[in-house]
Amino acid sequence: APPGARRRAARPDRAKAQEVRAEFGHAWAGYKRFAWGHDEVLPVSGRHREFFAKDHPMGLSIVEAVDTLHLMELDDEVDRCVDWIKDHLDFDVNADFQVFESIIRLVGGLLSAYLATGEKELLSRCTDLADRLLPAFTASPTGMPYRYVNLRTGHVRGATLPLAEIGTNVLELGALSRLTGDSRYRRAAEAALRAVVERRSSAGLLATRMNVETGRWADRESVAVNPPADSFYEYLWGAWVMFGDEECRDWFRMFAAAMRRHQAERVDGRLWFKHVDFVTGELVSRRASALSVAVLPVGGDNELAADHYRSWTAVLDKYEVVPEEIDYGRGLKVLSPRNDLRPEYANCAFQMYWQTGDPYYRTTAWRYFQNLKRHHRVPGGYTVLTDVTRRPMAKGDHCPAYVFAENFKWLYLTFADAPRFDYERGWLSTEGKVLDGFRDA
């Protein structure tokens, strides 16, 4: 059976859930006003931009938002998005699309939208896109995907890419295989995972970048739960939960044990994961990324995950908004002062609250949300920050599409007892897409 004493949410905190929903509505209103049909909104200047290919809008924020809108019971908005997808979304594009982002955002978004609404057209669009992405896997001599594929011609390029991009696709492609009965998608994803695992070092660690044509590592640095490796590990455990894949479960445990042995360390009483040489285990750096916090809780090792979450909570306490990157070896020194509206802290709070029921996670998630509102909110929605160390914090002009899939959804699920989500068996992707566990309500 899958892991963890996952439980239904404790008594919902309806007032907080409604406040989260209202702020999501504010961000969404800005997108609709300034950028409808385009990929991303620039909420300060009231403009928009495309994410995948210039001059080829994919309505990325729309695809990202559907299952969040559904969970929040904003059904008129769901209908509006589905209508746009049916009328306008077309993947016959003569442009190179990044495979990893296309899978976690567009394939995942269309899958969760289909699972939420039952609209068959969404599944057929999803299948069309997946078929156009498959050459990235099938044209590769190792089975590990190329970084880019031209959606019209199938031409591939980009042979050296990070771990997360090679291995973060088994949940979306596996779910698509399950829904369509076509095993090609999941087989491609599993072959890519296996090819990586076979190239681990004798220490049981993986480096960070791989040449997918030669199958040789392009560096020697194991960054553990930090990007650009983070979601590779997350998806091993996810394949166990969603598909009962025991091999992926065992791989996750093997890598988690190696990280614990070679990379976990305590500085000032806080748990971190150092970057090391993946063969010798020698220290490379003590950089830590805000994305790292969301990996450990998936494996049910609540002690390790809780300790790492507390480390990041100390960062939140110090800066109010978590900077993109710190050096934990030098008193949580900021290395990158931006905050790109990363959702990982809220993601981890939800996972940990879901598994333990400890109110600490709700308390800290609420603090994260209050700071989000205080510092990122603008009249046109929510925007990134360019420097969290300044007061007032310096704002950029960009709302990443993943904000509509993740930040507010994680927070909403933490405080609501959302009637449309099955808290006991649901599962969400690294992009916050519900790939299993919608309930009729």
Coordinates of C-alpha atoms in Angstrom, one line a residue:
A1 CA 0.0 0.0 0.0
P2 CA 1.1 3.6 -0.5
P3 CA 2.8 5.4 2.3
G4 CA 2.2 7.5 5.2
A5 CA -0.8 8.1 7.5
R6 CA -2.3 10.5 5.0
R7 CA -5.5 11.8 6.6
R8 CA -8.4 13.9 5.8
A9 CA -7.7 17.5 6.8
A10 CA -8.4 18.3 10.4
R11 CA -11.3 20.6 11.0
P12 CA -11.2 23.1 8.2
D13 CA -10.3 26.7 8.9
R14 CA -12.9 28.1 6.5
A15 CA -12.1 31.8 7.1
K16 CA -8.4 31.2 6.1
A17 CA -9.4 29.0 3.2
Q18 CA -11.7 31.8 1.9
E19 CA -9.0 34.4 2.2
V20 CA -6.6 32.2 0.2
R21 CA -9.3 31.7 -2.4
A22 CA -9.9 35.5 -2.6
E23 CA -6.2 36.2 -3.2
F24 CA -6.1 33.6 -5.9
G25 CA -9.1 35.4 -7.4
H26 CA -7.2 38.7 -7.3
A27 CA -4.2 37.1 -9.1
W28 CA -6.5 35.4 -11.7
A29 CA -8.4 38.7 -12.3
G30 CA -5.1 40.4 -13.3
Y31 CA -4.3 37.6 -15.7
K32 CA -7.7 37.7 -17.3
R33 CA -7.6 41.5 -17.6
F34 CA -4.1 41.9 -19.1
A35 CA -3.1 38.5 -20.6
W36 CA -6.1 36.3 -21.4
G37 CA -5.0 33.6 -23.9
H38 CA -1.3 34.4 -23.5
D39 CA 1.1 32.4 -21.4
E40 CA 1.9 34.7 -18.5
V41 CA 0.9 38.1 -17.2
L42 CA 3.2 41.0 -16.4
P43 CA 1.0 42.4 -13.6
V44 CA 2.8 45.7 -12.9
S45 CA 3.0 47.0 -16.5
G46 CA -0.3 45.3 -17.5
R47 CA 1.3 43.4 -20.4
H48 CA 1.9 39.7 -21.2
R49 CA 4.6 37.3 -22.5
E50 CA 4.8 33.9 -23.9
F51 CA 6.7 31.1 -22.2
F52 CA 7.5 28.4 -24.7
A53 CA 7.9 30.2 -28.0
K54 CA 7.7 33.8 -29.0
D55 CA 4.6 34.5 -31.1
H56 CA 3.0 31.2 -30.1
P57 CA 0.7 31.7 -27.1
M58 CA -0.3 28.4 -25.4
G59 CA -2.6 29.9 -22.8
L60 CA -0.2 28.4 -20.3
S61 CA -1.7 30.2 -17.3
I62 CA -5.2 28.9 -18.3
V63 CA -4.0 25.3 -18.6
E64 CA -2.2 25.7 -15.2
A65 CA -5.3 27.1 -13.5
V66 CA -8.1 24.7 -14.4
D67 CA -7.8 22.1 -11.6
T68 CA -7.2 24.9 -9.0
L69 CA -10.4 26.6 -10.2
H70 CA -12.2 23.3 -9.9
L71 CA -11.0 22.6 -6.4
M72 CA -12.0 26.1 -5.3
E73 CA -15.5 25.5 -6.9
L74 CA -15.1 28.4 -9.3
D75 CA -17.0 26.5 -12.0
D76 CA -17.8 29.5 -14.3
E77 CA -14.1 30.1 -14.6
V78 CA -13.4 26.4 -15.3
D79 CA -16.0 26.5 -18.1
R80 CA -14.3 29.7 -19.5
C81 CA -10.9 28.0 -19.5
V82 CA -12.1 24.8 -21.1
D83 CA -13.9 26.7 -23.8
W84 CA -10.6 28.6 -24.6
I85 CA -8.6 25.4 -24.7
K86 CA -11.2 23.7 -27.1
D87 CA -11.3 26.8 -29.3
H88 CA -7.7 28.0 -29.4
L89 CA -5.1 25.5 -28.1
D90 CA -3.2 24.0 -31.0
F91 CA 0.1 22.1 -30.8
D92 CA 0.9 22.0 -34.5
V93 CA 3.6 24.6 -34.0
N94 CA 6.8 24.9 -35.9
A95 CA 8.9 25.8 -32.8
D96 CA 11.2 24.0 -30.3
F97 CA 9.4 23.4 -27.0
Q98 CA 11.2 22.4 -23.8
V99 CA 10.2 18.8 -23.1
F100 CA 10.3 19.0 -19.3
E101 CA 8.2 22.1 -19.0
S102 CA 5.8 20.9 -21.6
I103 CA 5.2 17.7 -19.7
I104 CA 4.8 19.0 -16.2
R105 CA 2.8 22.1 -17.3
L106 CA 0.8 21.3 -20.4
V107 CA 0.5 17.5 -20.4
G108 CA 0.0 17.6 -16.6
G109 CA -2.4 20.5 -16.8
L110 CA -4.5 19.0 -19.5
L111 CA -4.6 15.6 -17.7
S112 CA -5.7 17.2 -14.4
A113 CA -8.2 19.4 -16.3
Y114 CA -9.6 16.2 -17.9
L115 CA -9.8 14.3 -14.6
A116 CA -11.6 17.3 -13.0
T117 CA -14.1 17.9 -15.8
G118 CA -14.4 14.7 -17.8
E119 CA -14.2 16.8 -21.0
K120 CA -12.8 14.3 -23.5
E121 CA -11.4 17.0 -25.8
L122 CA -8.9 17.8 -23.1
L123 CA -7.6 14.3 -23.1
S124 CA -7.3 14.2 -26.9
R125 CA -5.3 17.5 -26.9
C126 CA -3.1 16.0 -24.2
T127 CA -2.5 12.9 -26.2
D128 CA -1.7 15.0 -29.3
L129 CA 0.9 16.9 -27.4
A130 CA 2.4 13.8 -25.8
D131 CA 2.8 12.2 -29.2
R132 CA 4.6 15.3 -30.5
L133 CA 7.0 15.1 -27.4
L134 CA 7.8 11.4 -27.7
P135 CA 10.6 11.8 -30.3
A136 CA 12.6 13.4 -27.5
F137 CA 12.7 10.0 -25.9
T138 CA 12.6 7.6 -28.9
A139 CA 15.3 9.5 -30.9
S140 CA 17.7 9.3 -28.0
P141 CA 20.3 6.5 -28.0
T142 CA 20.0 6.1 -24.3
G143 CA 16.3 6.6 -23.9
M144 CA 16.9 9.7 -21.8
P145 CA 15.0 12.6 -23.5
Y146 CA 16.6 15.5 -25.4
R147 CA 15.8 18.9 -24.0
Y148 CA 13.9 20.3 -26.9
V149 CA 11.6 19.0 -29.6
N150 CA 10.0 20.8 -32.5
L151 CA 6.3 20.1 -32.1
R152 CA 5.7 20.0 -35.9
T153 CA 8.8 18.3 -37.3
G154 CA 9.8 16.1 -34.4
H155 CA 13.4 17.5 -34.7
V156 CA 15.3 17.2 -31.4
R157 CA 18.1 19.1 -29.9
G158 CA 19.8 19.8 -26.5
A159 CA 21.8 16.7 -25.5
T160 CA 23.1 17.9 -22.1
L161 CA 20.4 18.5 -19.4
P162 CA 19.9 18.3 -15.7
L163 CA 18.6 15.4 -13.8
A164 CA 15.1 16.9 -13.0
E165 CA 14.5 17.4 -16.8
I166 CA 15.5 13.8 -17.6
G167 CA 13.4 12.1 -14.9
T168 CA 10.4 14.3 -14.1
N169 CA 7.8 12.7 -16.4
V170 CA 6.7 9.3 -15.2
L171 CA 3.7 10.6 -13.3
E172 CA 2.2 12.5 -16.2
L173 CA 3.1 10.0 -18.9
G174 CA 2.1 7.1 -16.7
A175 CA -1.2 8.7 -16.0
L176 CA -1.7 9.2 -19.7
S177 CA -0.9 5.6 -20.4
R178 CA -3.4 4.6 -17.7
L179 CA -6.2 6.7 -19.2
T180 CA -5.6 5.9 -22.9
G181 CA -4.4 2.2 -22.6
D182 CA -1.4 3.2 -24.7
S183 CA 1.7 2.0 -22.8
R184 CA 4.2 3.9 -24.9
Y185 CA 4.2 7.0 -22.7
R186 CA 4.9 5.3 -19.4
R187 CA 7.5 2.9 -21.1
A188 CA 9.4 6.0 -22.4
A189 CA 9.4 7.6 -18.9
E190 CA 10.5 4.4 -17.1
A191 CA 13.3 3.8 -19.6
A192 CA 14.7 7.3 -18.9
L193 CA 14.6 6.7 -15.2
R194 CA 16.3 3.4 -15.4
A195 CA 19.1 4.8 -17.6
V196 CA 19.8 7.4 -14.9
V197 CA 19.7 5.0 -12.0
E198 CA 22.2 2.7 -13.8
R199 CA 24.7 5.5 -13.9
R200 CA 24.8 6.2 -10.2
S201 CA 28.2 6.2 -8.5
S202 CA 29.5 3.5 -6.1
A203 CA 28.5 5.9 -3.3
G204 CA 24.9 5.6 -4.5
L205 CA 24.8 9.3 -5.6
L206 CA 23.9 10.9 -8.9
A207 CA 25.6 13.9 -10.4
T208 CA 23.5 16.8 -11.8
R209 CA 23.9 17.0 -15.6
M210 CA 24.0 14.2 -18.2
N211 CA 24.7 14.0 -21.9
V212 CA 21.7 11.9 -23.0
E213 CA 23.4 10.9 -26.3
T214 CA 26.6 9.4 -24.7
G215 CA 25.1 8.6 -21.3
R216 CA 28.1 10.3 -19.6
W217 CA 27.8 12.7 -16.8
A218 CA 28.7 16.3 -17.6
D219 CA 29.7 17.2 -14.1
R220 CA 30.4 15.5 -10.8
E221 CA 28.3 17.4 -8.3
S222 CA 25.5 15.7 -6.4
V223 CA 23.1 18.5 -5.3
A224 CA 20.7 16.1 -3.5
V225 CA 17.3 17.6 -2.9
N226 CA 18.3 20.9 -4.6
P227 CA 17.5 21.9 -8.2
P228 CA 18.1 21.0 -10.9
A229 CA 17.8 17.5 -9.4
D230 CA 14.9 17.9 -6.9
S231 CA 11.9 16.5 -8.7
F232 CA 13.8 13.5 -10.1
Y233 CA 13.6 12.0 -6.6
E234 CA 10.1 13.2 -5.9
Y235 CA 8.9 11.3 -9.0
L236 CA 10.4 8.0 -8.0
W237 CA 8.2 8.0 -4.9
G238 CA 5.3 9.3 -6.8
A239 CA 5.5 6.3 -9.2
W240 CA 5.2 4.0 -6.2
V241 CA 2.2 5.9 -4.8
M242 CA 0.3 6.2 -8.2
F243 CA 1.2 3.0 -9.9
G244 CA 2.5 0.7 -7.2
D245 CA 5.9 0.6 -8.8
E246 CA 8.1 -1.2 -6.3
E247 CA 11.3 -0.6 -8.3
C248 CA 10.9 3.2 -8.1
R249 CA 10.1 3.0 -4.4
D250 CA 13.3 1.0 -3.8
W251 CA 15.3 3.5 -5.9
F252 CA 13.9 6.4 -3.9
R253 CA 14.9 4.7 -0.6
M254 CA 18.4 3.9 -2.0
F255 CA 19.0 7.5 -3.0
A256 CA 17.5 8.9 0.2
A257 CA 19.8 6.7 2.3
A258 CA 22.9 7.8 0.2
M259 CA 21.9 11.5 0.7
R260 CA 21.5 10.9 4.4
R261 CA 24.9 9.2 4.6
H262 CA 26.9 11.6 2.4
Q263 CA 25.1 14.9 2.3
A264 CA 23.0 15.6 5.4
E265 CA 24.6 17.8 7.9
R266 CA 23.6 20.1 10.8
V267 CA 24.8 23.7 11.0
D268 CA 23.7 25.7 14.0
G269 CA 21.4 22.8 14.9
R270 CA 19.6 22.9 11.5
L271 CA 19.5 20.2 8.9
W272 CA 20.8 20.9 5.4
F273 CA 22.1 18.9 2.5
K274 CA 25.6 19.9 1.2
H275 CA 26.6 19.6 -2.4
V276 CA 29.3 16.9 -2.8
D277 CA 31.4 15.1 -5.4
F278 CA 29.1 12.2 -6.3
V279 CA 32.0 9.7 -6.4
T280 CA 34.2 10.8 -3.4
G281 CA 31.6 12.5 -1.2
E282 CA 33.9 15.5 -0.8
L283 CA 32.3 18.9 -0.1
V284 CA 31.6 21.1 -3.1
S285 CA 29.4 23.9 -1.6
R286 CA 26.8 24.7 1.0
R287 CA 24.4 26.4 -1.3
A288 CA 20.7 25.7 -0.7
S289 CA 17.8 26.5 -2.9
A290 CA 14.3 27.4 -1.9
L291 CA 13.0 24.5 -4.1
S292 CA 14.7 21.8 -2.0
V293 CA 12.2 21.8 0.9
A294 CA 9.5 19.9 -1.1
V295 CA 11.3 16.7 -1.9
L296 CA 11.7 14.8 1.4
P297 CA 8.1 14.8 2.7
V298 CA 6.9 12.6 -0.2
G299 CA 8.9 9.6 1.0
G300 CA 7.2 9.5 4.4
D301 CA 10.5 10.1 6.3
N302 CA 8.8 12.7 8.5
E303 CA 11.6 13.2 10.9
L304 CA 14.1 14.2 8.2
A305 CA 11.5 16.2 6.3
A306 CA 10.3 18.0 9.4
D307 CA 13.9 19.0 10.3
H308 CA 14.6 20.4 6.8
Y309 CA 11.3 22.3 6.8
R310 CA 12.3 23.9 10.1
S311 CA 15.5 25.0 8.6
W312 CA 13.7 26.8 5.8
T313 CA 11.2 28.2 8.4
A314 CA 14.3 29.9 10.0
V315 CA 15.0 31.4 6.6
L316 CA 11.4 32.6 6.3
D317 CA 11.6 34.1 9.8
K318 CA 14.8 35.9 9.0
Y319 CA 13.8 37.4 5.6
E320 CA 9.9 37.2 5.7
V321 CA 10.0 36.0 2.1
V322 CA 12.4 33.1 1.2
P323 CA 15.2 34.2 -1.1
E324 CA 16.0 31.9 -4.1
E325 CA 19.3 30.7 -2.8
I326 CA 21.3 31.0 0.5
D327 CA 24.6 29.8 1.9
Y328 CA 23.6 27.9 5.0
G329 CA 27.2 27.6 6.1
R330 CA 27.5 31.4 6.5
G331 CA 24.6 32.2 8.7
L332 CA 21.9 31.8 6.0
K333 CA 23.6 34.4 3.8
V334 CA 21.6 35.3 0.7
L335 CA 23.3 34.3 -2.5
S336 CA 20.3 35.1 -4.8
P337 CA 18.0 37.8 -3.3
R338 CA 15.1 37.2 -5.8
N339 CA 11.9 35.4 -5.0
D340 CA 10.2 34.0 -8.1
L341 CA 7.0 33.2 -6.3
R342 CA 8.3 29.7 -5.6
P343 CA 5.6 27.4 -4.1
E344 CA 7.8 24.8 -2.5
Y345 CA 7.5 26.0 1.1
A346 CA 3.7 26.0 0.9
N347 CA 3.9 22.6 -0.9
C348 CA 5.9 21.1 2.0
A349 CA 3.7 22.6 4.6
F350 CA 0.7 20.9 3.0
Q351 CA 2.5 17.6 2.7
M352 CA 3.6 17.6 6.3
Y353 CA 0.3 18.8 7.6
W354 CA -1.4 16.1 5.5
Q355 CA 0.8 13.4 6.9
T356 CA 1.1 14.5 10.6
G357 CA -1.8 16.7 11.4
D358 CA 0.6 18.9 13.4
P359 CA -0.8 22.4 13.6
Y360 CA 2.7 23.9 13.4
Y361 CA 2.5 23.4 9.6
R362 CA -0.7 25.4 9.4
T363 CA 0.7 28.1 11.5
T364 CA 3.9 28.5 9.4
A365 CA 1.9 28.2 6.1
W366 CA -0.3 31.0 7.2
R367 CA 2.8 33.2 8.0
Y368 CA 4.1 32.4 4.5
F369 CA 0.7 33.4 3.0
Q370 CA 0.6 36.7 5.0
N371 CA 4.1 37.6 3.8
L372 CA 3.2 36.6 0.3
K373 CA 0.2 39.0 0.4
R374 CA 2.2 41.8 2.1
H375 CA 5.2 41.8 -0.3
H376 CA 4.1 40.2 -3.7
R377 CA 0.6 41.7 -4.1
V378 CA 0.1 44.5 -6.7
P379 CA -3.1 46.0 -8.1
G380 CA -2.7 43.8 -11.2
G381 CA -2.2 40.5 -9.3
Y382 CA 0.9 39.0 -7.8
T383 CA 4.5 39.6 -8.9
V384 CA 8.0 38.3 -8.3
L385 CA 10.5 40.1 -6.1
T386 CA 14.0 41.1 -7.2
D387 CA 15.4 41.7 -3.8
V388 CA 13.9 40.3 -0.5
T389 CA 16.6 41.9 1.6
R390 CA 15.5 45.5 0.8
R391 CA 12.7 47.3 2.6
P392 CA 10.4 47.8 0.9
M393 CA 11.2 44.7 -1.1
A394 CA 12.0 45.4 -4.7
K395 CA 9.4 44.1 -7.1
G396 CA 9.8 42.7 -10.6
D397 CA 7.0 42.5 -13.2
H398 CA 6.1 38.9 -13.8
C399 CA 3.6 36.3 -12.5
P400 CA 4.9 32.9 -13.4
A401 CA 2.0 30.6 -14.7
Y402 CA 2.8 28.0 -12.0
V403 CA 1.4 30.4 -9.4
F404 CA -2.1 29.5 -10.7
A405 CA -1.3 25.8 -10.3
E406 CA 0.6 25.8 -7.0
N407 CA 1.0 28.5 -4.4
F408 CA -2.7 29.2 -3.7
K409 CA -3.7 25.6 -4.3
W410 CA -1.3 24.2 -1.7
L411 CA -2.5 26.8 0.8
Y412 CA -6.1 26.2 0.0
L413 CA -5.8 22.5 0.5
T414 CA -4.0 23.1 3.8
F415 CA -6.8 25.1 5.3
A416 CA -9.9 23.9 3.5
D417 CA -11.5 20.5 3.7
A418 CA -11.9 20.7 0.0
P419 CA -14.9 18.5 -0.9
R420 CA -13.6 17.8 -4.4
F421 CA -10.2 16.4 -3.2
D422 CA -9.7 13.0 -1.7
Y423 CA -7.2 13.7 1.1
E424 CA -6.7 10.0 1.7
R425 CA -5.6 8.9 -1.8
G426 CA -5.0 12.0 -3.8
W427 CA -1.6 12.7 -5.4
L428 CA -0.3 15.9 -6.9
S429 CA 2.6 16.4 -9.4
T430 CA 5.6 18.5 -8.9
E431 CA 3.7 21.3 -10.7
G432 CA 0.8 21.0 -8.2
K433 CA -1.5 19.1 -10.6
V434 CA -4.0 16.7 -9.1
L435 CA -3.2 13.5 -11.1
D436 CA -5.2 11.2 -8.8
G437 CA -7.9 11.8 -6.2
F438 CA -10.7 14.1 -7.5
R439 CA -13.9 13.5 -5.8
D440 CA -17.4 14.1 -7.1
A441 CA -18.9 16.9 -5.0

